[in-house]
XYZ file of C-alpha atoms in Angstrom:
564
model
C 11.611 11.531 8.429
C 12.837 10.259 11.852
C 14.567 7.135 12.734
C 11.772 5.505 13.783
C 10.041 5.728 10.092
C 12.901 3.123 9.599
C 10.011 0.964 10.887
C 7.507 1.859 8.606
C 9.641 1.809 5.453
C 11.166 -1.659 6.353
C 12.570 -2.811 2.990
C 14.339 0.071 3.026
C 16.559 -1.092 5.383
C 15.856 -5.151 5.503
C 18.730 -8.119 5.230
C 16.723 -10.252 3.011
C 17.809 -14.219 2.432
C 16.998 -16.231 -0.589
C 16.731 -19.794 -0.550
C 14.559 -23.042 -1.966
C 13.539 -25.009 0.811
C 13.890 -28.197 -1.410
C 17.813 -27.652 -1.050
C 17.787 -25.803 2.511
C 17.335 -28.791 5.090
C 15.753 -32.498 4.936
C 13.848 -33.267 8.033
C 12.198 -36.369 7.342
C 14.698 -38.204 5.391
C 13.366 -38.286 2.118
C 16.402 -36.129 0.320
C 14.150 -33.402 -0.292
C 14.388 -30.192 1.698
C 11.038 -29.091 3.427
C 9.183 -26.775 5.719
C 9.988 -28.518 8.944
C 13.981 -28.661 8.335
C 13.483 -24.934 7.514
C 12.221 -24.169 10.460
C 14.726 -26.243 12.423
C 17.283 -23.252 11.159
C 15.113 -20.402 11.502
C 17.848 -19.436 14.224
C 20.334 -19.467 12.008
C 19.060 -17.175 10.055
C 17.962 -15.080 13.212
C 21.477 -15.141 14.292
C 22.906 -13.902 10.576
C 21.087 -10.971 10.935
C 18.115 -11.774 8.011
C 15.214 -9.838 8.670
C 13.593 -10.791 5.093
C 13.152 -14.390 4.068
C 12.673 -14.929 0.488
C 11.087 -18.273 -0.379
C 11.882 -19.521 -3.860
C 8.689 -21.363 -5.293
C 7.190 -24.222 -2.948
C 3.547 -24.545 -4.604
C 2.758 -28.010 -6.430
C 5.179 -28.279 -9.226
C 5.310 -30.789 -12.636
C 9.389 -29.611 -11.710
C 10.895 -29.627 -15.174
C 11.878 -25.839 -14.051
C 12.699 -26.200 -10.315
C 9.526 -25.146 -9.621
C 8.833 -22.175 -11.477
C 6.563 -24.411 -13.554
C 3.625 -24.243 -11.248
C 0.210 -26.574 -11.094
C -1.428 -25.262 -8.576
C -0.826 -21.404 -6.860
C -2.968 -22.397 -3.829
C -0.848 -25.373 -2.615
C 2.408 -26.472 -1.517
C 4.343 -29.096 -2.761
C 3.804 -32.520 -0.641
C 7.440 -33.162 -1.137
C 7.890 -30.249 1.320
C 5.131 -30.103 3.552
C 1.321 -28.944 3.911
C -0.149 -25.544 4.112
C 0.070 -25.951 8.040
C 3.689 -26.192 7.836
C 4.111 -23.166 5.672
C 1.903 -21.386 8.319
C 4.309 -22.269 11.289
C 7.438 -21.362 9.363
C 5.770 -18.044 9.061
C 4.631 -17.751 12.743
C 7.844 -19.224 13.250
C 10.187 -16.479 11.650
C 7.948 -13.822 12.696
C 8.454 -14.849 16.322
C 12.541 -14.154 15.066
C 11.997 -10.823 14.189
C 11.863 -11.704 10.381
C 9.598 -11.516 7.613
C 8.731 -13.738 4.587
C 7.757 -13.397 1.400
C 7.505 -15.718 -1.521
C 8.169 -15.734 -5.700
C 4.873 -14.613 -7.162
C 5.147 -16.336 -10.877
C 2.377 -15.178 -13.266
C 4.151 -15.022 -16.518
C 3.243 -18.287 -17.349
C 1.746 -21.804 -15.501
C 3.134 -25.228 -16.383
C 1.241 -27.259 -18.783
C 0.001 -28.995 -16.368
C -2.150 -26.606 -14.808
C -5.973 -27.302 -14.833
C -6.153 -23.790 -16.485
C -4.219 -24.763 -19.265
C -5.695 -28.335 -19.468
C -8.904 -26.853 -19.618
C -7.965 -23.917 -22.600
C -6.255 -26.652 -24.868
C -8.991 -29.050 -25.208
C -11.338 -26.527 -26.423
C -11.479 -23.003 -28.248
C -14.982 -22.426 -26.143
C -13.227 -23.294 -22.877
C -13.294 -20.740 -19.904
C -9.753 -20.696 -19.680
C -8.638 -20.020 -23.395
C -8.085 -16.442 -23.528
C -6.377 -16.923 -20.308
C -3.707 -18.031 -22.478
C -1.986 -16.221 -25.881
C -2.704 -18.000 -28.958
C -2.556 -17.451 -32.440
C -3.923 -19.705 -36.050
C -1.296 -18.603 -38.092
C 2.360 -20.117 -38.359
C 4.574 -17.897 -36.543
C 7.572 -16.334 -38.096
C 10.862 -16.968 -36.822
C 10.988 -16.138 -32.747
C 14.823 -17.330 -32.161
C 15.958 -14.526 -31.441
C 13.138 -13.495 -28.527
C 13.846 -17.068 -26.976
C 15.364 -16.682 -22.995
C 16.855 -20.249 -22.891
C 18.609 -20.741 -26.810
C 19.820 -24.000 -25.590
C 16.535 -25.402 -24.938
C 13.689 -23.825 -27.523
C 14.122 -22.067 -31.019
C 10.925 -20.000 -30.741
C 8.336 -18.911 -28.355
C 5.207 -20.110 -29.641
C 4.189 -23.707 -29.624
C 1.931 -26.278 -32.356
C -1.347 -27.663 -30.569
C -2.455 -30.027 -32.299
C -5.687 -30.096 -30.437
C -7.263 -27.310 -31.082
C -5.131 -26.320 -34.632
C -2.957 -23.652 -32.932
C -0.072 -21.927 -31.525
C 0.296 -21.155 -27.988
C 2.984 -18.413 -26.655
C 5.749 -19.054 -23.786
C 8.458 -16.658 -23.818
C 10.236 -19.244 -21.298
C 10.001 -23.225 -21.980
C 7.291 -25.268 -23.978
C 6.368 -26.416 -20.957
C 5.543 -22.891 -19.843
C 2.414 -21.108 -21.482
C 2.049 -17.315 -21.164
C -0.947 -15.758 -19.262
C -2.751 -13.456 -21.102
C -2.744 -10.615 -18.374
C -4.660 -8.636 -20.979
C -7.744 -10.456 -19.835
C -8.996 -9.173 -16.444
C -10.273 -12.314 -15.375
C -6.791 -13.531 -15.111
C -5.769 -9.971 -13.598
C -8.259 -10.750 -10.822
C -7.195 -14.313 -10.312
C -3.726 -13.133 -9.680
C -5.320 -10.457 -7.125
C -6.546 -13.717 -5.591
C -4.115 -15.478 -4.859
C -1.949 -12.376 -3.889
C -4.927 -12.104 -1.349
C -5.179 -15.644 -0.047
C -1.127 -15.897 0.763
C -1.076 -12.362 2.616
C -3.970 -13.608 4.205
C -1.928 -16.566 5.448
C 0.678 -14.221 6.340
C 3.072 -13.767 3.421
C 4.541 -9.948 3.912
C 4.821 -10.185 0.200
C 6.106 -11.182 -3.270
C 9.154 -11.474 -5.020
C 7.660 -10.845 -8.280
C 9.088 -13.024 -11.399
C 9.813 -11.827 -14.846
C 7.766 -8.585 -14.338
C 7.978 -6.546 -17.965
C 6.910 -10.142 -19.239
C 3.830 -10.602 -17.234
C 3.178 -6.846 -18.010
C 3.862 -6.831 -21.338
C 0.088 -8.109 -22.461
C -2.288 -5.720 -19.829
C -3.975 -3.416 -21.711
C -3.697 -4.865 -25.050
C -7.668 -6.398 -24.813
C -10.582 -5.031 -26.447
C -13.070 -2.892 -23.930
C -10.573 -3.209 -21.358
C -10.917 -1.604 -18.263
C -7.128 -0.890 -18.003
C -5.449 2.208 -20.281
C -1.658 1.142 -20.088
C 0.085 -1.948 -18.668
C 1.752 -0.094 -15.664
C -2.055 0.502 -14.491
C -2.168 -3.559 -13.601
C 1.026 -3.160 -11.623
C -0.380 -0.147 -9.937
C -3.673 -1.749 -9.196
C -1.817 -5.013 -7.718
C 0.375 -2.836 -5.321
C -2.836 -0.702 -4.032
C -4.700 -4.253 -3.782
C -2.168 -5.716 -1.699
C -1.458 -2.508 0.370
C -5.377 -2.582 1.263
C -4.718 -6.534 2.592
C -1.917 -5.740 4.677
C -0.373 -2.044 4.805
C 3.643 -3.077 4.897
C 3.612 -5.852 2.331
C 5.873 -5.587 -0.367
C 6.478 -6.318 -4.213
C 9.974 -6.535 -5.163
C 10.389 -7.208 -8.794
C 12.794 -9.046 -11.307
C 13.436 -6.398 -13.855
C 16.195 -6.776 -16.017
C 16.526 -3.753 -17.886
C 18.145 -0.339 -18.652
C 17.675 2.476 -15.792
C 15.737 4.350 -17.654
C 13.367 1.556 -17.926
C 13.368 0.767 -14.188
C 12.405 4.111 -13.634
C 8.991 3.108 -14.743
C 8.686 0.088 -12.670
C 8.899 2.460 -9.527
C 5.979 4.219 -10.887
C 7.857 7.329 -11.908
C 6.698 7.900 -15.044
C 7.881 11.491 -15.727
C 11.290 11.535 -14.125
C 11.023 13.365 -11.374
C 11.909 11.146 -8.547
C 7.988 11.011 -7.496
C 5.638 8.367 -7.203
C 3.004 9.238 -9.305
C 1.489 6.085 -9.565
C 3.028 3.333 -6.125
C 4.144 0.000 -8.618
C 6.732 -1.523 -7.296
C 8.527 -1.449 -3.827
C 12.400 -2.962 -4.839
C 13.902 -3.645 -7.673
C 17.181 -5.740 -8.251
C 19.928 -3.318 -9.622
C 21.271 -5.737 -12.707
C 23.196 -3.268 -14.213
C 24.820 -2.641 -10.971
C 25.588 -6.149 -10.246
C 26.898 -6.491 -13.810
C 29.366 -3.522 -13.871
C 30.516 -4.418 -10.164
C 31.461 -7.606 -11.839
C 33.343 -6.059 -14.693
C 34.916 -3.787 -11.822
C 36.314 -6.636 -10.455
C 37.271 -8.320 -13.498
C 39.264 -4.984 -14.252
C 40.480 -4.572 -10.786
C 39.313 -0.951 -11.718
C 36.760 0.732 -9.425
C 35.603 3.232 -12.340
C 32.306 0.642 -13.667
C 30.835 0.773 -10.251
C 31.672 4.547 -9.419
C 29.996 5.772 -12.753
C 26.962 3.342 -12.643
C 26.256 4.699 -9.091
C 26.485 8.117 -10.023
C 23.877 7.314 -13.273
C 21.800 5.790 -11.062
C 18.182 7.634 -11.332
C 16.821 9.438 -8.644
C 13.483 7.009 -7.407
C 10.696 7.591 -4.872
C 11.340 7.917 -1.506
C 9.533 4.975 0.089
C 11.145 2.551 -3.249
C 14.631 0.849 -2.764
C 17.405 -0.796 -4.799
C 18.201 -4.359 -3.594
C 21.830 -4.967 -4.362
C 23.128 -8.745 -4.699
C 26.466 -10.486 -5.330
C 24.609 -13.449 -6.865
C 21.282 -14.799 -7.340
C 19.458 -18.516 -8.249
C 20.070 -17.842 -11.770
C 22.968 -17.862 -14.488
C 24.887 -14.664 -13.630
C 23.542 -13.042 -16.299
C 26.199 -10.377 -17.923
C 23.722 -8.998 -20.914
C 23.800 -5.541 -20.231
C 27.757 -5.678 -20.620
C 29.095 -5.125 -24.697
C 30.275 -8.612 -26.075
C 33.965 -7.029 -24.963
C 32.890 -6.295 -21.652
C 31.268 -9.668 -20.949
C 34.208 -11.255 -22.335
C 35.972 -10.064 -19.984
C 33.873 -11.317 -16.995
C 34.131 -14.565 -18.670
C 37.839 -14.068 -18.980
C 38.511 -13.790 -15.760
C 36.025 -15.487 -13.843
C 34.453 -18.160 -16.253
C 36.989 -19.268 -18.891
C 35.731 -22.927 -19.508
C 32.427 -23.132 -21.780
C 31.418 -25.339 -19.163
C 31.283 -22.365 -16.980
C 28.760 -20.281 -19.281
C 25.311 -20.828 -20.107
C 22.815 -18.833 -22.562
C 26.091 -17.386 -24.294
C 24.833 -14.291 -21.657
C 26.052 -15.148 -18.043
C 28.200 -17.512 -15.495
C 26.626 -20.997 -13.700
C 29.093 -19.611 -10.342
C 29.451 -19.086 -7.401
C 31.654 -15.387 -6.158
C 34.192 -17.793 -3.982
C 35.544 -19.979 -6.847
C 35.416 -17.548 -9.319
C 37.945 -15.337 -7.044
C 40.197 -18.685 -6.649
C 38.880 -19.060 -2.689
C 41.137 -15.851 -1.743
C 39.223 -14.668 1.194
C 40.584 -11.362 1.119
C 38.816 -10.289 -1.946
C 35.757 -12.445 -1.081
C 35.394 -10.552 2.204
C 36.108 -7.671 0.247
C 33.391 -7.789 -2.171
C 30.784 -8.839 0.854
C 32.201 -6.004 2.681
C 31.172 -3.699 -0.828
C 27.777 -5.279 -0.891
C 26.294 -4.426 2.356
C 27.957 -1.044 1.632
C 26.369 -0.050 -1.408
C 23.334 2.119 -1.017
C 20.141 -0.296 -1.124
C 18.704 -3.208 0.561
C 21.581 -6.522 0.540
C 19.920 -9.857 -0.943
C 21.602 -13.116 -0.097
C 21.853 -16.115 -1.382
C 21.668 -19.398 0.875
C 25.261 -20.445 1.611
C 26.798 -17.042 0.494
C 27.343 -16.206 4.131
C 29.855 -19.236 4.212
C 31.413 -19.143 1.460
C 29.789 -22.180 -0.852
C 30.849 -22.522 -4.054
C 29.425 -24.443 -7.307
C 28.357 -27.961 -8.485
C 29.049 -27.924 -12.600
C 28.355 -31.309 -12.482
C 24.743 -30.485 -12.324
C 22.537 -29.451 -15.063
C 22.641 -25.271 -15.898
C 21.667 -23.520 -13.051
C 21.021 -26.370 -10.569
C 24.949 -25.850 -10.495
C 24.530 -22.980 -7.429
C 21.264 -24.483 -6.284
C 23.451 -27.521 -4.340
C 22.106 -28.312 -0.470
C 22.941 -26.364 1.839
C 26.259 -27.408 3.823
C 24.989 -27.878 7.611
C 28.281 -30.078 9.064
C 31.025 -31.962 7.370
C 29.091 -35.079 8.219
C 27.324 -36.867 5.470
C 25.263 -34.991 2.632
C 27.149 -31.437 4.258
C 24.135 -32.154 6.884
C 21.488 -31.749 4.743
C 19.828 -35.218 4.707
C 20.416 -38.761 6.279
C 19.407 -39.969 2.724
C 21.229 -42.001 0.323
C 23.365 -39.513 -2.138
C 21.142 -40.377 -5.228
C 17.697 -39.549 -3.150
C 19.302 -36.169 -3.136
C 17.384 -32.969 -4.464
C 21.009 -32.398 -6.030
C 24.137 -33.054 -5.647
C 26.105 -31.808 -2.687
C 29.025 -29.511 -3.999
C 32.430 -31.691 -3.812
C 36.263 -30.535 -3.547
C 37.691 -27.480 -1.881
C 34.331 -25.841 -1.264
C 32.563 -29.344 -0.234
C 31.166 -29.778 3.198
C 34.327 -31.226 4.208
C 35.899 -27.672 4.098
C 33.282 -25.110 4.032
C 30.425 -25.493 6.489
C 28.012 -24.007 9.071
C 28.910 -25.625 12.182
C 33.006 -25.552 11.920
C 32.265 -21.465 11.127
C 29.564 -20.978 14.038
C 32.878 -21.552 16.583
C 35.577 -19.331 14.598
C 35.576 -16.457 15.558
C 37.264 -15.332 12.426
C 35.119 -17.216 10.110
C 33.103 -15.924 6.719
C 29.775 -16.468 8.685
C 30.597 -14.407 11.111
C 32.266 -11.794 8.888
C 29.128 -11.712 7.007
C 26.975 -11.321 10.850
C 28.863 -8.616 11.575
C 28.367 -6.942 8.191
C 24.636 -7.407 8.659
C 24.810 -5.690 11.979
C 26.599 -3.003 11.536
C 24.493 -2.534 7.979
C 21.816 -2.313 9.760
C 22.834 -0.012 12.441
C 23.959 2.290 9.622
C 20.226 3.778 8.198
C 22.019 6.132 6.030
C 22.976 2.975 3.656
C 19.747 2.405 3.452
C 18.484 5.604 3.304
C 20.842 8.433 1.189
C 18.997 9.504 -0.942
C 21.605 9.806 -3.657
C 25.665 8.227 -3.139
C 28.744 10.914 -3.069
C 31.377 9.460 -4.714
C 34.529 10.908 -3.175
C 37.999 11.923 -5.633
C 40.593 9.872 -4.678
C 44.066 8.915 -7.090
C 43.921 5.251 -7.090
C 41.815 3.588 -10.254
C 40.741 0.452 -8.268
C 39.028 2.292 -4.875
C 36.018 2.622 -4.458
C 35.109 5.305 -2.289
C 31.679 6.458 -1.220
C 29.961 8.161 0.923
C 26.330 7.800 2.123
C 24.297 10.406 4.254
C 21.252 10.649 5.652
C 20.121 13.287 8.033
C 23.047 13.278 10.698
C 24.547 9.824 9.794
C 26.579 9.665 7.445
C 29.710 7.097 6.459
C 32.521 6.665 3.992
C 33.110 3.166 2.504
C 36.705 2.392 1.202
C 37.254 -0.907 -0.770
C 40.291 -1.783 -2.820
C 39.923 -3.890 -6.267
C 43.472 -4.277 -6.473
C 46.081 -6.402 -4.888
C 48.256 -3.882 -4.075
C 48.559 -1.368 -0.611
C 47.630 1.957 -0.717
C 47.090 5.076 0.574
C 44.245 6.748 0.271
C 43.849 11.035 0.813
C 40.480 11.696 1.618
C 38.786 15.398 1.967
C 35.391 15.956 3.481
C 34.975 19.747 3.402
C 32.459 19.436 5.827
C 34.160 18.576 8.702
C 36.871 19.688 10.273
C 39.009 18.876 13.021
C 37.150 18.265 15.631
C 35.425 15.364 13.788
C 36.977 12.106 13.427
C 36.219 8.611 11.589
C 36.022 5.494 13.523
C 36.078 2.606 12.064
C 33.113 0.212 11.875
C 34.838 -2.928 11.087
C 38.276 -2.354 13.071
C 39.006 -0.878 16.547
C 40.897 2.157 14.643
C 39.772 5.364 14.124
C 41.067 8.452 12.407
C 41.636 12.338 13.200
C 40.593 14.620 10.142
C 42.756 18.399 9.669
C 41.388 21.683 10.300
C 40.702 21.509 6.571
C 38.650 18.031 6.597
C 41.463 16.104 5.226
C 42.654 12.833 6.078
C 44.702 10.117 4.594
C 43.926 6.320 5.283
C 46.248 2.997 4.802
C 44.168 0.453 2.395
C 45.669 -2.932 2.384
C 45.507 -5.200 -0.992
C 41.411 -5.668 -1.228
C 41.626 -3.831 1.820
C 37.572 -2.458 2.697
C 36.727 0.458 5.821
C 33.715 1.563 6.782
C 34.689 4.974 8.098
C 31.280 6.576 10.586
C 31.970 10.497 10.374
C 31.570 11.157 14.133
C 30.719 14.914 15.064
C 31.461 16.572 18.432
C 28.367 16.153 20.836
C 26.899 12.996 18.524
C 24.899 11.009 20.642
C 24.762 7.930 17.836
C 26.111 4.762 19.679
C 29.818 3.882 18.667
């Protein structure tokens, strides 16, 4: 590979940016976000370094999930716009340099959906095996319910039609059957008609759900459920050669390991599935790291992470739209999270994860905020962001579950943070008050310090990206060092390579580092900081780490020609 297969691979390397445009900006004064207000702040995003948009769901919506409860996957939602304005936000971004993709949600429809209209008023309908149903009483399905505050089973009395239909999510969410290839090729279709639109590609939701059922039908032309995922990748590839799928899947590594198409182990891709997968069980130990202010969690999950395809990629998050979900921690662990970072029931939701946001749960210190931003864009993988992350927004518990980090997005200290000339209570939400209100945390005050979050976080995207080997190592070296809460890694990839430093702990130190592959000639110069450092003869050197102190160390070689 050469630096310019960068190119080719993009994920591999991408900044990509999260964000619902119904809380992003309100251009026409209705309260809602929409299109046009998005791409009023396209630059923005341009100028924080994104080169991946992610678009949380924006097709027609009955809304009783913030849209993931969808009524029509060939639309968008009149409160934010019209196909044409979904087509110049595209044209728009791409103009910036970035791409977009969207949530592809095919686990289930809303209720609402003229598919599911259609399969409930009849057993003969078209659409009723597009749907799971069964004519017996189900037994007791508490314990496979995703939201135990809000259902006690996942299958559902219809009284039309004298039976029970499955959603693994809300009532008002029934599963697709994805073991009936019509429905397979109806999601083919629509994959078609957005990349045909433009779309790069999907953010696909809930994948082992929407899996779980291909293959299980009669004369099916399918052997085994990964064959779907498979097909869908090829399908899309054909459509337009550098789109992507980057999947929700929440599970064990070994498990994940299969969602890359690596079925035997090896590292190959025997069968292309999915592009990028979120690293949960990353996130989660980083998390308990923290909690700990003990670096071992994230240095042993890194080192048990499984070797994946070449062209596939980790994407690596602080936080996401959802509950901070904590499940693959013991009940100990996640106590402790909760402990430190979530003590008030008010905090938790689903008895699994926080409703948070990083900068109140660290008590607004920005030293170990920058810190763990600083450890993000470090870690080997592709960075995801969350909308307001890269200034520092914190949480509404006032509102409902989740809607408590899905606030608008704080433009100015003005009215509504900037998001809307609206009345408060035409709001999507409501804006996020207190310390971390508009009044205090904002884009426009941080756009003209120079010493600002937003601009930490620019400069972090940057120099990520100037820095392939983060993207690229194909596995992380964690170095030996004395002090329980560093970190310190190092990533390589051809003749780049870089040690990361970050501190967990509140306390100075001094860190002895020894890269037997260098020598004296070679020195480290600091990415972040005009310092650099002289190694020995021997490859040694020893490096001052304030309290949540980070250093992105570039091991520079006599004669290298990389730009410094």
């Amino acid at each position: 590979m050469r630096i310019r297969d960068t190119g080719d691979l993009w994920w591999k390397s991408a900044v990509v940016y999260c964000l619902d445009v119904e809380t992003y900006m309100d251009w026409d004064g209705d309260g809602i976000g929409d299109l046009p207000g998005l791409v009023q702040r396209i630059d923005h995003l341009a100028e924080l370094g994104v080169t991946c948009l992610w678009l949380m769901p924006f097709y027609p919506t009955a809304d009783l999930d913030d849209g993931y409860d969808i009524t029509d996957y060939y639309g968008v939602d009149p409160r934010l716009g019209d196909s044409g304005d979904l087509v110049e936000l595209i044209r728009t971004a791409h103009d910036r340099g970035i791409r977009v993709i969207a949530d592809l949600v095919v686990n289930h429809t809303s209720d609402r959906h003229p598919w599911f209209r259609s399969a409930r008023r009849s057993r003969t309908s078209r659409y009723r095996d597009w749907y799971v149903w069964r004519d017996d009483a189900p037994p007791d399905t508490s314990e496979e319910v995703i939201f135990p505050d809000k259902e006690n089973g996942i299958w559902t009395y219809d009284e039309p039609t004298d039976a029970w239909y499955r959603h693994r999510f809300y009532k008002h969410q029934p599963d697709l059957n994805t073991a009936n290839p019509e429905v397979r090729d109806a999601i083919a279709k629509l994959v078609g008609y957005w990349a045909q639109l433009g779309l790069d590609g999907f953010r696909v939701d809930a994948v082992p759900f929407f899996l779980a059922d291909a293959a299980n039908g009669e004369n099916d032309d399918i052997e085994r459920p990964h064959q779907f995922l498979q097909q869908l990748r090829a399908f899309l590839s054909r459509r337009t050669g550098d789109s992507i799928l980057m999947g929700e899947v929440n599970l064990p590594y070994d498990e994940q390991r299969l969602f890359f198409g690596d079925h035997d182990a090896d590292g190959d891709h025997e069968g292309a599935e999915l592009n990028l997968q979120f690293d949960f069980v990353l996130m989660q130990q980083m998390y308990l790291a923290l909690a700990r202010q003990d670096a071992g969690p994230l240095a042993d999950t890194l080192l048990a992470r499984p070797d994946i395809p070449s062209d596939a990629q980790w994407a690596t998050f602080v936080r996401n739209h959802d509950e901070l979900t904590l499940d693959k921690l013991s009940d100990d662990e996640r106590q402790e999270v909760f402990d430190a970072f979530g003590p008030d029931p008010d905090m938790q939701l689903f008895d699994r994860g926080l409703r948070r946001r990083l900068p109140p749960m660290l008590d607004g210190d920005p030293r170990r905020v920058r810190m763990v931003y600083s450890l993000l864009f470090s870690l080997p993988g592709t960075p995801v962001l969350f909308y307001g992350e890269e200034i520092g927004m914190g949480e509404n518990l006032a509102a409902e579950g989740r809607l408590a980090v899905r606030t608008p997005m704080q433009w100015t200290s003005g009215k509504n943070g900037g998001f809307s000339d609206a009345a408060p209570s035409r709001l999507a939400g409501p804006v996020t008050e207190g310390a971390f209100g508009p009044a205090h945390v904002n884009v426009s005050d941080q756009r003209r310090d120079p010493d600002s979050l937003l601009n930490f976080v620019q400069k972090l995207a940057r120099r990520y990206r100037e820095c392939p080997e983060l993207g690229w190592t194909s596995r992380v070296e964690i170095l030996e060092q004395p002090h329980a809460g560093v970190l310190a890694h190092r990533s390589t990839w051809q003749d780049a390579s870089m040690v990361a430093l970050h501190n967990l702990g509140p306390e100075a130190v001094r860190v002895p580092l020894h890269l037997p592959d260098t020598g004296e000639d070679c020195r480290l110069l600091d990415l972040l900081e005009d310092d650099e450092h002289a190694l020995s003869s021997a490859g040694k050197v020893e490096i001052e780490l304030p309290g949540y102190g980070y250093r992105w160390l570039r091991v520079v070689h006599p004669g290298s020609r990389r730009l410094l």
